[in-house]
mmCIF file of C-alpha atoms in Angstrom:
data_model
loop_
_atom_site.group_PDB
_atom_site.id
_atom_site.type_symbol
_atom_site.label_atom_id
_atom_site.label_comp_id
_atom_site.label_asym_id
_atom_site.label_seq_id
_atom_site.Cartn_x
_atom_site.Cartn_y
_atom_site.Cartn_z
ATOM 1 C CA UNK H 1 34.961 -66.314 18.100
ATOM 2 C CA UNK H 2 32.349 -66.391 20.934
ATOM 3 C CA UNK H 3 29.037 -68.115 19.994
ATOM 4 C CA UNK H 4 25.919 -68.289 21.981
ATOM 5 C CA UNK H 5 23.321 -70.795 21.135
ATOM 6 C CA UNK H 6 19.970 -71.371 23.168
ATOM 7 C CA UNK H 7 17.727 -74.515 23.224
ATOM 8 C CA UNK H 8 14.851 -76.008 24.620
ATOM 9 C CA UNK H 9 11.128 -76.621 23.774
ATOM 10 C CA UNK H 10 10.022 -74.201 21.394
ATOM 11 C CA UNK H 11 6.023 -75.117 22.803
ATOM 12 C CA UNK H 12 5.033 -74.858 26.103
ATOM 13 C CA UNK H 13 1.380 -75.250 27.728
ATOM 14 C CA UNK H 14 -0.268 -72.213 29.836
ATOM 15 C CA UNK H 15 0.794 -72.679 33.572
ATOM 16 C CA UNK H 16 4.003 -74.558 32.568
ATOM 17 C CA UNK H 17 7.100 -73.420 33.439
ATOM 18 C CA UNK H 18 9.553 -72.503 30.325
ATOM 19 C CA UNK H 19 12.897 -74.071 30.583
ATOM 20 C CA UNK H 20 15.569 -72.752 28.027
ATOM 21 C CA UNK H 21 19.493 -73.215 28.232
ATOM 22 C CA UNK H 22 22.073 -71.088 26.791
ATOM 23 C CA UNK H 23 25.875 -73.053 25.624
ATOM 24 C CA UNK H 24 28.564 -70.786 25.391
ATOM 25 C CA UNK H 25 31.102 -71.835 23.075
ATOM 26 C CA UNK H 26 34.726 -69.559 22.308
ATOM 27 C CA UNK H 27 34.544 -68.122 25.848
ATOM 28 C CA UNK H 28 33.915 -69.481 29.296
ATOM 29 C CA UNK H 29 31.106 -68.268 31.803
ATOM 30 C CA UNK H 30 33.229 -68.585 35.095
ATOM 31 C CA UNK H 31 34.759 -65.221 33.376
ATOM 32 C CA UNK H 32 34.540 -62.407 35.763
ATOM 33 C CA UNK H 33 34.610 -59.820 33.085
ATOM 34 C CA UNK H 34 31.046 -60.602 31.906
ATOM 35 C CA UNK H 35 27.322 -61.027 33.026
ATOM 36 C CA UNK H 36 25.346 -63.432 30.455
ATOM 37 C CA UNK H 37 21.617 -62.834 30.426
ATOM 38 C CA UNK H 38 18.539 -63.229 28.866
ATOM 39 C CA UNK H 39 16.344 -61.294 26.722
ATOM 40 C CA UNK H 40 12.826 -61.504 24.762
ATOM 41 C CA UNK H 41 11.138 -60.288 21.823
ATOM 42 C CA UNK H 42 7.574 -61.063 21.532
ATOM 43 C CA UNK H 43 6.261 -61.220 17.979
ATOM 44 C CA UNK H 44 6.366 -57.684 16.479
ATOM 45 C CA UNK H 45 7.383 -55.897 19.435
ATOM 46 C CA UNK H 46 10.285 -54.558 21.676
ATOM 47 C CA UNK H 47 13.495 -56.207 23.323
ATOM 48 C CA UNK H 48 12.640 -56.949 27.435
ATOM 49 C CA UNK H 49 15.250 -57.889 29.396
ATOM 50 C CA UNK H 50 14.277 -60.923 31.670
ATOM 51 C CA UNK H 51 17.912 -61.305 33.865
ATOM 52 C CA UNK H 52 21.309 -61.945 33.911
ATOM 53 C CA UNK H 53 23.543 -63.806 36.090
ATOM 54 C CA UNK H 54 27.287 -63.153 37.371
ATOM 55 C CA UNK H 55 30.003 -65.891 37.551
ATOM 56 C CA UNK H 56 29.786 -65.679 41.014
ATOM 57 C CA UNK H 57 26.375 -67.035 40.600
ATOM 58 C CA UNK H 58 24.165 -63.582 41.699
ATOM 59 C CA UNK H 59 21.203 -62.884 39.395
ATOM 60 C CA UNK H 60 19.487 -59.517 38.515
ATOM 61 C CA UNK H 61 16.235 -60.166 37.417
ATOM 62 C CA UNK H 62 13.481 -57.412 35.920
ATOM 63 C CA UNK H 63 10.917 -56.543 38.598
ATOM 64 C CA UNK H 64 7.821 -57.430 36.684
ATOM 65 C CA UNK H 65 9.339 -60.663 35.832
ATOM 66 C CA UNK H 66 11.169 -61.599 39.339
ATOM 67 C CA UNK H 67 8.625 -63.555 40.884
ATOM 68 C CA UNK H 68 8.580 -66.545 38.235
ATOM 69 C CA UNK H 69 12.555 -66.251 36.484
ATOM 70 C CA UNK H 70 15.397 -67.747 38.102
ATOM 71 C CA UNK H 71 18.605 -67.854 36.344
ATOM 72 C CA UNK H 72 21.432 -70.778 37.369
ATOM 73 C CA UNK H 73 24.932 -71.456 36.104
ATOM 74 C CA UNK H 74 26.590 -74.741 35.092
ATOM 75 C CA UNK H 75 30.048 -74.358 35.025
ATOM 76 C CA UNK H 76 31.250 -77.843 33.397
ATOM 77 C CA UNK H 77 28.687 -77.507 30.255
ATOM 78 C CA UNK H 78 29.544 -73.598 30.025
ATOM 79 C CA UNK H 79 25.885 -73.144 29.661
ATOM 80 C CA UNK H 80 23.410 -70.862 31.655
ATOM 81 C CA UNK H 81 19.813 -71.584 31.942
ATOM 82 C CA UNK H 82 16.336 -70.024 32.227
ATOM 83 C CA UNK H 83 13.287 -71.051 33.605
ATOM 84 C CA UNK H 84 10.501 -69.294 34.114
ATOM 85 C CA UNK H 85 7.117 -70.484 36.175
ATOM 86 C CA UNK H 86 3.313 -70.117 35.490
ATOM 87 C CA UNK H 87 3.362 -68.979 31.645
ATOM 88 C CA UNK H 88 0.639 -67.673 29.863
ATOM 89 C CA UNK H 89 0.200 -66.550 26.280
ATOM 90 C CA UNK H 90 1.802 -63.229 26.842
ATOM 91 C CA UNK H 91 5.216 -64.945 27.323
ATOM 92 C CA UNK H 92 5.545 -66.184 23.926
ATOM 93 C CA UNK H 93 8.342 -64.426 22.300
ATOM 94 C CA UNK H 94 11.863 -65.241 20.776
ATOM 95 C CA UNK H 95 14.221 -65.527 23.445
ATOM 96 C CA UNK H 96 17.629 -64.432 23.396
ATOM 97 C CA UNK H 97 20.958 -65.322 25.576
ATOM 98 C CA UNK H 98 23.281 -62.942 25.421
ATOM 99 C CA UNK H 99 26.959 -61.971 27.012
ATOM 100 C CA UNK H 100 27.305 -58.134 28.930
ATOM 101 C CA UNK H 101 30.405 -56.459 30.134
ATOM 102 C CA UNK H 102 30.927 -55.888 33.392
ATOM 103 C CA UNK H 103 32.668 -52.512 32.996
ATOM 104 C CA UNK H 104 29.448 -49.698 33.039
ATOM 105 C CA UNK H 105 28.058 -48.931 29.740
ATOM 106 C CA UNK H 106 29.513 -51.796 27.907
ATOM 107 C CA UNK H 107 26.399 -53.747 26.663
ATOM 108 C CA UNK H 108 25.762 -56.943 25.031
ATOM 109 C CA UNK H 109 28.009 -57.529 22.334
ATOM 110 C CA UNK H 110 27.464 -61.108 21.752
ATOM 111 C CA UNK H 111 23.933 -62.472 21.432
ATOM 112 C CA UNK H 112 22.460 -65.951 20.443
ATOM 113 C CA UNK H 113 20.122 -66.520 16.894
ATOM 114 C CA UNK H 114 17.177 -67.054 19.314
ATOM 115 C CA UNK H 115 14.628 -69.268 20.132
ATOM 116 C CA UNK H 116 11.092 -68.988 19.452
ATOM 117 C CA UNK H 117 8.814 -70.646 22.585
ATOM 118 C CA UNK H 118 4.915 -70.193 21.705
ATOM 119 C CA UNK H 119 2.746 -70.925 24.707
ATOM 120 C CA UNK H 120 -0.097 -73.253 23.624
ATOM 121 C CA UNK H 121 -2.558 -75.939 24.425
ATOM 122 C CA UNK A 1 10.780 -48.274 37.554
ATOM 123 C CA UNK A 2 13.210 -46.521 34.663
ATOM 124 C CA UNK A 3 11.674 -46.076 31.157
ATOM 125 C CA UNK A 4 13.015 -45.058 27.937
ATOM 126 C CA UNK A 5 11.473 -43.312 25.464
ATOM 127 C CA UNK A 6 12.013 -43.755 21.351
ATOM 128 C CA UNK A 7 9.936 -42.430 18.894
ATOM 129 C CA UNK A 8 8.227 -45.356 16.946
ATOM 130 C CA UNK A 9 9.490 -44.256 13.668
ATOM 131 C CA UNK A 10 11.996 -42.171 11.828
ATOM 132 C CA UNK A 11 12.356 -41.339 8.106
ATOM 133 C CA UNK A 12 15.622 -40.535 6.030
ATOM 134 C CA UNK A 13 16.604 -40.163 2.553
ATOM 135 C CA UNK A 14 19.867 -42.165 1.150
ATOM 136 C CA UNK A 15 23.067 -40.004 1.770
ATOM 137 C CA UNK A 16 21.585 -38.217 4.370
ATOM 138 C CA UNK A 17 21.527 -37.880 8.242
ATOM 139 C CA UNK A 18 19.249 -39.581 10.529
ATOM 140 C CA UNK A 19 18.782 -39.244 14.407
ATOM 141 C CA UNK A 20 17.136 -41.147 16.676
ATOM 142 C CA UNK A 21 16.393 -40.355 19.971
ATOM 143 C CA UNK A 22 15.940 -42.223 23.355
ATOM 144 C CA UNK A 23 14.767 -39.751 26.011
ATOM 145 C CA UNK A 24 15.072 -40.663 29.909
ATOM 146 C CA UNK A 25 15.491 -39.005 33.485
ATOM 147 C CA UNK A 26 18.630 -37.443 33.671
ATOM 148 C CA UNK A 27 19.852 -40.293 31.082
ATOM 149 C CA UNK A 28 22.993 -38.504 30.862
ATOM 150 C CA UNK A 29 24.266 -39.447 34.501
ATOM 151 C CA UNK A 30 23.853 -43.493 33.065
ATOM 152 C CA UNK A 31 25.479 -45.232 30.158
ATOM 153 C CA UNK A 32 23.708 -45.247 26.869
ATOM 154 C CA UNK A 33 23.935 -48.335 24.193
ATOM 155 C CA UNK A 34 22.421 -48.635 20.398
ATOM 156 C CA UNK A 35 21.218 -51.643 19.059
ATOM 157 C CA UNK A 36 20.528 -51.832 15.518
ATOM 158 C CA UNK A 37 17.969 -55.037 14.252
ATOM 159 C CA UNK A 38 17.038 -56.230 11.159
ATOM 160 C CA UNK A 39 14.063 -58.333 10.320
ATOM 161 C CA UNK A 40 14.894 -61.968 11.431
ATOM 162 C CA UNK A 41 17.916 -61.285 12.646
ATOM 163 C CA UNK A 42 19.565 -60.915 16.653
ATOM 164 C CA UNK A 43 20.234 -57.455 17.334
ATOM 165 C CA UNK A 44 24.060 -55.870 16.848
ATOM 166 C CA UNK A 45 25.743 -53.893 18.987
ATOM 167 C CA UNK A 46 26.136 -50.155 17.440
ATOM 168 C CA UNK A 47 27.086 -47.968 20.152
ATOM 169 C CA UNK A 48 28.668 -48.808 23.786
ATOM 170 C CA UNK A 49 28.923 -46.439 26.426
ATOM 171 C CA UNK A 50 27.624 -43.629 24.810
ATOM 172 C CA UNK A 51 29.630 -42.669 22.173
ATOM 173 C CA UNK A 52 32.171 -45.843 21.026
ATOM 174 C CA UNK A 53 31.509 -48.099 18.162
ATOM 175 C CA UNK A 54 32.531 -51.795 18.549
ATOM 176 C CA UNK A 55 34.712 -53.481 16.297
ATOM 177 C CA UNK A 56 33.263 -53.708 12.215
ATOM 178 C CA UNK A 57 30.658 -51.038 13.104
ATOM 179 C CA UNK A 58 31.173 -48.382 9.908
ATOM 180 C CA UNK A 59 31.883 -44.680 11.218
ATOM 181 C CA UNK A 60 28.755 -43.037 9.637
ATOM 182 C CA UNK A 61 27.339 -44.434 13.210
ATOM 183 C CA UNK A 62 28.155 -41.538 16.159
ATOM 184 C CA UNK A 63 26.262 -41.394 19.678
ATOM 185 C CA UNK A 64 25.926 -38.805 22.141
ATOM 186 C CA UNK A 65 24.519 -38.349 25.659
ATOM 187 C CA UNK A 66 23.102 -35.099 27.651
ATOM 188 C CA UNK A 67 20.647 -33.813 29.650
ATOM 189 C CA UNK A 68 18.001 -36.284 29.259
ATOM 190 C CA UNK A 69 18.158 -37.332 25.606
ATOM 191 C CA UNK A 70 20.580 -40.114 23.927
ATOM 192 C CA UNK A 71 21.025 -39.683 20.791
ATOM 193 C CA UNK A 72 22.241 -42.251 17.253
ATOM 194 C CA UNK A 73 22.989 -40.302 14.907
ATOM 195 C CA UNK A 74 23.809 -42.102 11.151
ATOM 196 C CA UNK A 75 25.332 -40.044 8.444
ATOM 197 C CA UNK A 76 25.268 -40.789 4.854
ATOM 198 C CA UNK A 77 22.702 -43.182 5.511
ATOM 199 C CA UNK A 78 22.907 -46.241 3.480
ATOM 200 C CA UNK A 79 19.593 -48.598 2.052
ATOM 201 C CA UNK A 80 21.181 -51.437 4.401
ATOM 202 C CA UNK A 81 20.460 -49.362 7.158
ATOM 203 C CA UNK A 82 17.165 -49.697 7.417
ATOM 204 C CA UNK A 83 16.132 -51.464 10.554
ATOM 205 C CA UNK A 84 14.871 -51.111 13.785
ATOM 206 C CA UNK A 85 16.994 -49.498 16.803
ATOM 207 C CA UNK A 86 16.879 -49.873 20.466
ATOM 208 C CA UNK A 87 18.666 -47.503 23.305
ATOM 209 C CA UNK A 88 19.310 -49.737 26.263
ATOM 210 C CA UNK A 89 20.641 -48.069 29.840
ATOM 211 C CA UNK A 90 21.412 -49.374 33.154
ATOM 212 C CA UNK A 91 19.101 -48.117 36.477
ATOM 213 C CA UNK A 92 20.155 -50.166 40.014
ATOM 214 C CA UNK A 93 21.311 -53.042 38.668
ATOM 215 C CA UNK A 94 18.733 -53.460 36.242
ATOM 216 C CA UNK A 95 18.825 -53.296 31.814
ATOM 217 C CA UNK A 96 16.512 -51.080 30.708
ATOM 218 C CA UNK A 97 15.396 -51.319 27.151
ATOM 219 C CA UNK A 98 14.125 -48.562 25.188
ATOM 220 C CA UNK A 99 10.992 -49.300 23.090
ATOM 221 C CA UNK A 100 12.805 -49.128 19.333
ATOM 222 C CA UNK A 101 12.641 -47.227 16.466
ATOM 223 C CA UNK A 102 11.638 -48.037 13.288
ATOM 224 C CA UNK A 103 14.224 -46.552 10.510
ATOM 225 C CA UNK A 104 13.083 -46.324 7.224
ATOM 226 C CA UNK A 105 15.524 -45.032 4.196
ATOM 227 C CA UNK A 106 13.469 -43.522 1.773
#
């Protein structure tokens, strides 16, 4: 059974960059049927998809969150990672890994418990 | 960019037959998904490519696609059903979320 788990700091301080990692157990990420991304719930509201990332190593990132994400790979821990730059309040949410087919319309049918990351001073 | 519209909230009695809707441009020339979440939890995969249900999903859950409305459709709705439920599409190589419905069973 595939299992996603993410982990990292769960507090982060305005202007910091966020740094969570994803480990993929059941299932392996150098897969080429599957993207693995990330996506975030802020308290009370809607999913947002932040990126995903390929095998292969290419990303797709959301526009209005492209100029601070970038999603990497590491192969040997079976893990995928997230950072992203120059936080600010509005980018406290639970964050979610999660895997996607590659085939169109598939979606993601594996996702991690989440992580809640509150950014505070 | 692509946006999907849900309405915030839709109301059903037990045993009866909710729809929710997720309305986009020309949605039906793009794959549709459902997402179904409950309070604390991650959200579950209901519905892939428009109109399949994934493995353990019960049949009372059905989708359809055309025009520009997507649309989950539960029948014989059940109390464990209540939750909140998010389309989610594809638009050049981005995921495009939906902004979730609220279902209460009533």
């Amino acid at each position: 059974q595939l299992q996603l788990q993410e982990s990292g700091p769960g507090l982060v301080k305005p202007s910091e960059t966020l740094s969570l990692a994803c480990t993929v157990s059941g299932g392996s990420i150098s897969s080429s049927s599957y993207y693995w991304g990330w996506i975030r719930q802020p308290p009370g509201k809607g999913l947002e998809w932040i990126g995903s990332i390929y095998y292969s190593g290419s990303t797709y990132y959301n526009p209005s969150l492209k100029s601070r994400v970038t999603i990497s790979g590491d192969t040997p821990k079976n893990q995928f990672s997230l950072k992203l730059s120059s936080v600010t309040a509005a980018d406290t949410a639970v964050y979610y890994c999660a895997r996607d087919g590659t085939a169109a319309g598939q979606g993601f049918d594996y996702w991690g418990q989440g992580t809640l990351v509150t950014v505070s001073s | 960019s692509y946006e999907l519209t849900q309405p915030p909230s839709v109301s059903v009695s037990p045993g009866q037959t909710a729809s929710i809707t997720c309305s986009g441009d020309k949605l039906e020339d793009k794959y549709v998904c459902w997402y179904q979440q409950k309070p604390g939890q991650s959200p579950v995969l209901v519905i892939y490519q428009d109109t399949k249900r994934p493995s353990g999903i019960p049949e009372r859950f059905s989708g359809s696609n055309s025009g520009n409305t997507a649309t989950l459709t539960i029948s014989g709705t059940q109390a464990m059903d209540e939750a909140d439920y998010y389309c989610q599409a594809w638009d050049s190589s981005t995921v495009v979320f939906g902004g979730g419905t609220k279902l209460t069973v009533l």
